[in-house]
Short mmCIF file of C-alpha atoms in Angstrom, two decimals:
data_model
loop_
_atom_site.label_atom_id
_atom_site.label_comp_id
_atom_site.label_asym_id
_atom_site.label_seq_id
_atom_site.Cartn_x
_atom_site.Cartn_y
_atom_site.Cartn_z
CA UNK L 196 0.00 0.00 0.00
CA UNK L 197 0.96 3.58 -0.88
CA UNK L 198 0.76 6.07 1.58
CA UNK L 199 -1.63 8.53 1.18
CA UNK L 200 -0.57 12.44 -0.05
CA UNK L 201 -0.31 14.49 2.91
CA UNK L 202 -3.39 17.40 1.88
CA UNK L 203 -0.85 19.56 4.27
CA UNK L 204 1.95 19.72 1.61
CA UNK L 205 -0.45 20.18 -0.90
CA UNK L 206 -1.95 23.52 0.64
CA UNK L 207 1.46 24.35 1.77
CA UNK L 208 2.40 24.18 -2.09
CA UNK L 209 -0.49 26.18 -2.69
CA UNK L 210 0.70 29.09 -0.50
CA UNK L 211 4.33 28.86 -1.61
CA UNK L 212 2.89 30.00 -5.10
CA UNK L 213 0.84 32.42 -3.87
CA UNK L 214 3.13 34.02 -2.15
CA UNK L 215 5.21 33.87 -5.58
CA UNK L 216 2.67 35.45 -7.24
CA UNK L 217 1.86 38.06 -4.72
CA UNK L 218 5.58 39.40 -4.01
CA UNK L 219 6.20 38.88 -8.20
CA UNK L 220 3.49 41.32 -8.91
CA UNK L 221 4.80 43.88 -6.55
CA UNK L 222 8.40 43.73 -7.55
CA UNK L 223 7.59 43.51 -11.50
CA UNK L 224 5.29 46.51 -11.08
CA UNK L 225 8.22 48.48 -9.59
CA UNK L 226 10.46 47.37 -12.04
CA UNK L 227 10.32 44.88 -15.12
CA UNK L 228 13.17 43.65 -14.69
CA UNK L 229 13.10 42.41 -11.13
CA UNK L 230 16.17 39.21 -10.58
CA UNK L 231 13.96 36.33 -10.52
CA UNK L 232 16.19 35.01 -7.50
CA UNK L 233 15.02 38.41 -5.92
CA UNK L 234 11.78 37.61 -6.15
CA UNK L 235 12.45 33.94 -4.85
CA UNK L 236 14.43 35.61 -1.97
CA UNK L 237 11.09 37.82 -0.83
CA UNK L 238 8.72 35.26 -1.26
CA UNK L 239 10.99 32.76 1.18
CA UNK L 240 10.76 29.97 -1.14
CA UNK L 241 14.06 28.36 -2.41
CA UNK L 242 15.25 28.00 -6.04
CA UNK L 243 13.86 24.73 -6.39
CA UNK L 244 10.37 25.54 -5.40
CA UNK L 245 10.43 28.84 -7.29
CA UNK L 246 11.81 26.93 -10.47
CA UNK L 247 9.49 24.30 -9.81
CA UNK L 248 6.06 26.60 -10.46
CA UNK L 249 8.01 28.93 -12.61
CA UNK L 250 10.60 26.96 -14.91
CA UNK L 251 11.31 30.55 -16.66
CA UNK L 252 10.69 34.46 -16.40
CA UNK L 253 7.95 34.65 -19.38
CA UNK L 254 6.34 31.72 -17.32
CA UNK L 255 5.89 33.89 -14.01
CA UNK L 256 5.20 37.29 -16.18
CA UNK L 257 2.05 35.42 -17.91
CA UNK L 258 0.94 33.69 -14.52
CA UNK L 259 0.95 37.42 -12.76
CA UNK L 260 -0.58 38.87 -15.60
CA UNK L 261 -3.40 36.73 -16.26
CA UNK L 262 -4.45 36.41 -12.18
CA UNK L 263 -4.11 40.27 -12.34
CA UNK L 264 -6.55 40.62 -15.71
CA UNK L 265 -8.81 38.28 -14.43
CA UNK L 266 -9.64 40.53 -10.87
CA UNK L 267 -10.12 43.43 -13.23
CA UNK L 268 -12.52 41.15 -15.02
CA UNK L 269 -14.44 39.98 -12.06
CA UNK L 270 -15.01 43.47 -10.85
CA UNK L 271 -18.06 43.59 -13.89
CA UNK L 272 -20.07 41.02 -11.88
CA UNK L 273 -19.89 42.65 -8.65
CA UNK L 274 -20.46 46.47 -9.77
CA UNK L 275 -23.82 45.12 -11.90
CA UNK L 276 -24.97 43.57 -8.93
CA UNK L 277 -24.79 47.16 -7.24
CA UNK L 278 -24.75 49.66 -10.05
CA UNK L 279 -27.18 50.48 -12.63
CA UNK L 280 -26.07 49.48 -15.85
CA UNK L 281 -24.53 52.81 -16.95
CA UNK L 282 -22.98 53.32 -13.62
CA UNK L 283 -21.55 49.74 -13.46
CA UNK L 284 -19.71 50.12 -17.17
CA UNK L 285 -18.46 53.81 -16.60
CA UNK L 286 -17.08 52.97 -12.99
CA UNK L 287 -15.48 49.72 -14.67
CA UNK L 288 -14.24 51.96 -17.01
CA UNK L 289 -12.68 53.49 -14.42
CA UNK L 290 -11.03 50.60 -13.08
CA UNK L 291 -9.57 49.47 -16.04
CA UNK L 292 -7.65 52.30 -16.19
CA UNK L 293 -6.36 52.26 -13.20
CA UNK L 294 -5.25 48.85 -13.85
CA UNK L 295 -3.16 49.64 -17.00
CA UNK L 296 -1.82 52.91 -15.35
CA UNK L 297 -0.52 51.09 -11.77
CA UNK L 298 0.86 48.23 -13.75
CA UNK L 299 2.74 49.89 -16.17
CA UNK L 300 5.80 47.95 -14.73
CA UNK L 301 4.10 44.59 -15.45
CA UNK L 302 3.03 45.59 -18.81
CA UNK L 303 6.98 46.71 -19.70
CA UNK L 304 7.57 42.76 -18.12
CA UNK L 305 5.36 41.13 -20.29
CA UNK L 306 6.47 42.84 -23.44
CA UNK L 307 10.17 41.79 -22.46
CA UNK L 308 9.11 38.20 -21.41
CA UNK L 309 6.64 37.55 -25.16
CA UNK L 310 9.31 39.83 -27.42
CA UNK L 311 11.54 36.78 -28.37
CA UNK L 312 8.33 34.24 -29.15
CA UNK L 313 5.92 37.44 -30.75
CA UNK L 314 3.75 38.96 -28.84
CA UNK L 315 0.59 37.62 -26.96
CA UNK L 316 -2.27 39.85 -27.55
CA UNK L 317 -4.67 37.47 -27.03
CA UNK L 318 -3.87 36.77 -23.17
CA UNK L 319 -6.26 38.04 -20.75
CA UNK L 320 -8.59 38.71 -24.02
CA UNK L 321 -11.20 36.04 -22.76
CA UNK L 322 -11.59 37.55 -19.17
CA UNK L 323 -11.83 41.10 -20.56
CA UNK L 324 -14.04 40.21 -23.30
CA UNK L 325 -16.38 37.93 -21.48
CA UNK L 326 -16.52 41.09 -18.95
CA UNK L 327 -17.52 43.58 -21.60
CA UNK L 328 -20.24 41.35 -23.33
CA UNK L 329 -21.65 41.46 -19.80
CA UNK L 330 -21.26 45.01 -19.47
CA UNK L 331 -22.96 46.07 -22.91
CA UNK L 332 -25.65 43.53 -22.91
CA UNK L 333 -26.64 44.47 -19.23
CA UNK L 334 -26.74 48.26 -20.51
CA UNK L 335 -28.25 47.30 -24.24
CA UNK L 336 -31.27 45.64 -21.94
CA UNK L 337 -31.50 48.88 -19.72
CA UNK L 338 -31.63 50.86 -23.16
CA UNK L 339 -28.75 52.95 -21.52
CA UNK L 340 -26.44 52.54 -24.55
CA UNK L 341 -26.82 52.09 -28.26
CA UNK L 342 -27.74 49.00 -29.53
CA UNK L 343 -25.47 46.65 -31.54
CA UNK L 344 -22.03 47.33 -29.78
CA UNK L 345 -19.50 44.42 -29.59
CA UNK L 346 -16.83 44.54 -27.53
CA UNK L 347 -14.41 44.49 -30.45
CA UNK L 348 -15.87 47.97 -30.80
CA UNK L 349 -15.64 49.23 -27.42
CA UNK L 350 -11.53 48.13 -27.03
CA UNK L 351 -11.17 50.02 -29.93
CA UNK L 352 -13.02 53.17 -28.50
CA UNK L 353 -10.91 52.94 -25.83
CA UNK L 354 -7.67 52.35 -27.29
CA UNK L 355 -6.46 55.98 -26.36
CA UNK L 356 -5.87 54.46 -22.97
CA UNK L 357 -2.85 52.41 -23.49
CA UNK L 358 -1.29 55.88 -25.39
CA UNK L 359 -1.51 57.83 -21.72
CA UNK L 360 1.73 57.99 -19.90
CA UNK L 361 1.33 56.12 -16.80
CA UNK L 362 3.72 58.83 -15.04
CA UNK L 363 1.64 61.67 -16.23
CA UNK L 364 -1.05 63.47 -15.06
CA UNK L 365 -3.16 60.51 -16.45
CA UNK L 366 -6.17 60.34 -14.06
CA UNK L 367 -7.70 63.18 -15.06
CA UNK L 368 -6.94 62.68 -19.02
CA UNK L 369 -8.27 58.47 -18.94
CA UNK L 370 -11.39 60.47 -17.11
CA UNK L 371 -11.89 62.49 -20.11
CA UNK L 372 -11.26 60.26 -22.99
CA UNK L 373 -13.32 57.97 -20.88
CA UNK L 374 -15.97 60.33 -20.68
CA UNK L 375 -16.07 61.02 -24.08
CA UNK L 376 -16.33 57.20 -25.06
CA UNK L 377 -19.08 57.31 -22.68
CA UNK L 378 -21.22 59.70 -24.29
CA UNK L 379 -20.75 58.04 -27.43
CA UNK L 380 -22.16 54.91 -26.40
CA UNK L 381 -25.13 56.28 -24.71
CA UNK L 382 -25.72 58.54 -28.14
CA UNK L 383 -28.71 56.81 -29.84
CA UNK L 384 -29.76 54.63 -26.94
CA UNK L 385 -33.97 53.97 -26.65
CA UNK L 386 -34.20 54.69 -23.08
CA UNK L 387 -32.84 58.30 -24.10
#
């Protein structure tokens, strides 16, 4: 007989890469180029157990990024459930800029960690999109925005974000332009 799997090394594995992910989202936000055995070092995990949930640097870069798109993408849920419609998407709006503008460390990371392979656009696309669908069709119902909108069309309406410089003045300019995109989707909506 084999003895069973102690569950206690299994949850204790579970917090070692947790804590991974937690101190590697801090350090590569401060800087993108953060010494993997620095992060390793903060997290008080050896090389082996670092190396063994992250065999390489665009492996951790994509793990942070995609637990950090998917909270922004969660956030859609919860502000529907207290938000009106229009309220919910602007305020979400909101978020998502503050997102891109506080990790503009990570997204320097992940452009260094995908450059040699071509880059992953894609990643974090299904959280985000699945969010917006949500978004529009909660507001298309509430006749709060115009009808028709994909959310192909709304990333593109707010592509000025990613131009903002994250050490800027860029609260008050994302507020603006997203402001601006606002007004346009409400523009020709029935309940207007």
């Amino acid at each position: 007989m084999h003895p069973k799997k102690d569950p206690q090394l299994r949850s204790d594995a579970q917090r070692n890469r947790e804590r991974i992910l937690e101190v590697a989202l801090t350090e590569l936000t401060r800087s993108a180029d953060a010494p993997l055995s620095a992060i390793a070092k903060k997290a008080c995990v050896g090389q082996g157990t670092f190396y063994r949930n992250f065999p390489s640097r665009e492996a951790l870069v994509l793990e942070v990024y995609r637990y950090e798109v998917q909270q922004v993408a969660d956030t859609a849920c919860q502000l529907l459930d207290t938000r009106a419609p229009d309220q919910a998407l602007r305020e979400w709006m909101d978020r998502l800029a503050q997102y891109a503008m506080a990790k503009a460390g990570l997204a320097d990371a992940m452009r260094k960690a995908t450059s040699a392979h071509g880059t992953l656009a894609g990643l974090g696309h299904g959280p985000v999109s699945s969010a917006i669908t949500l978004l529009l069709k909660a507001n298309e119902e509430a006749g709060t925005i115009r009808p028709g909108l994909t959310p192909d069309d709304f990333m593109l309406a707010i592509a000025g974000l990613w131009q903002i410089d994250p050490h800027s003045d860029w609260q008050s300019r994302a507020g603006r332009l997203l402001d601006l995109v606002m007004d346009g989707l409400r523009a020709g909506a029935p309940g207007r």
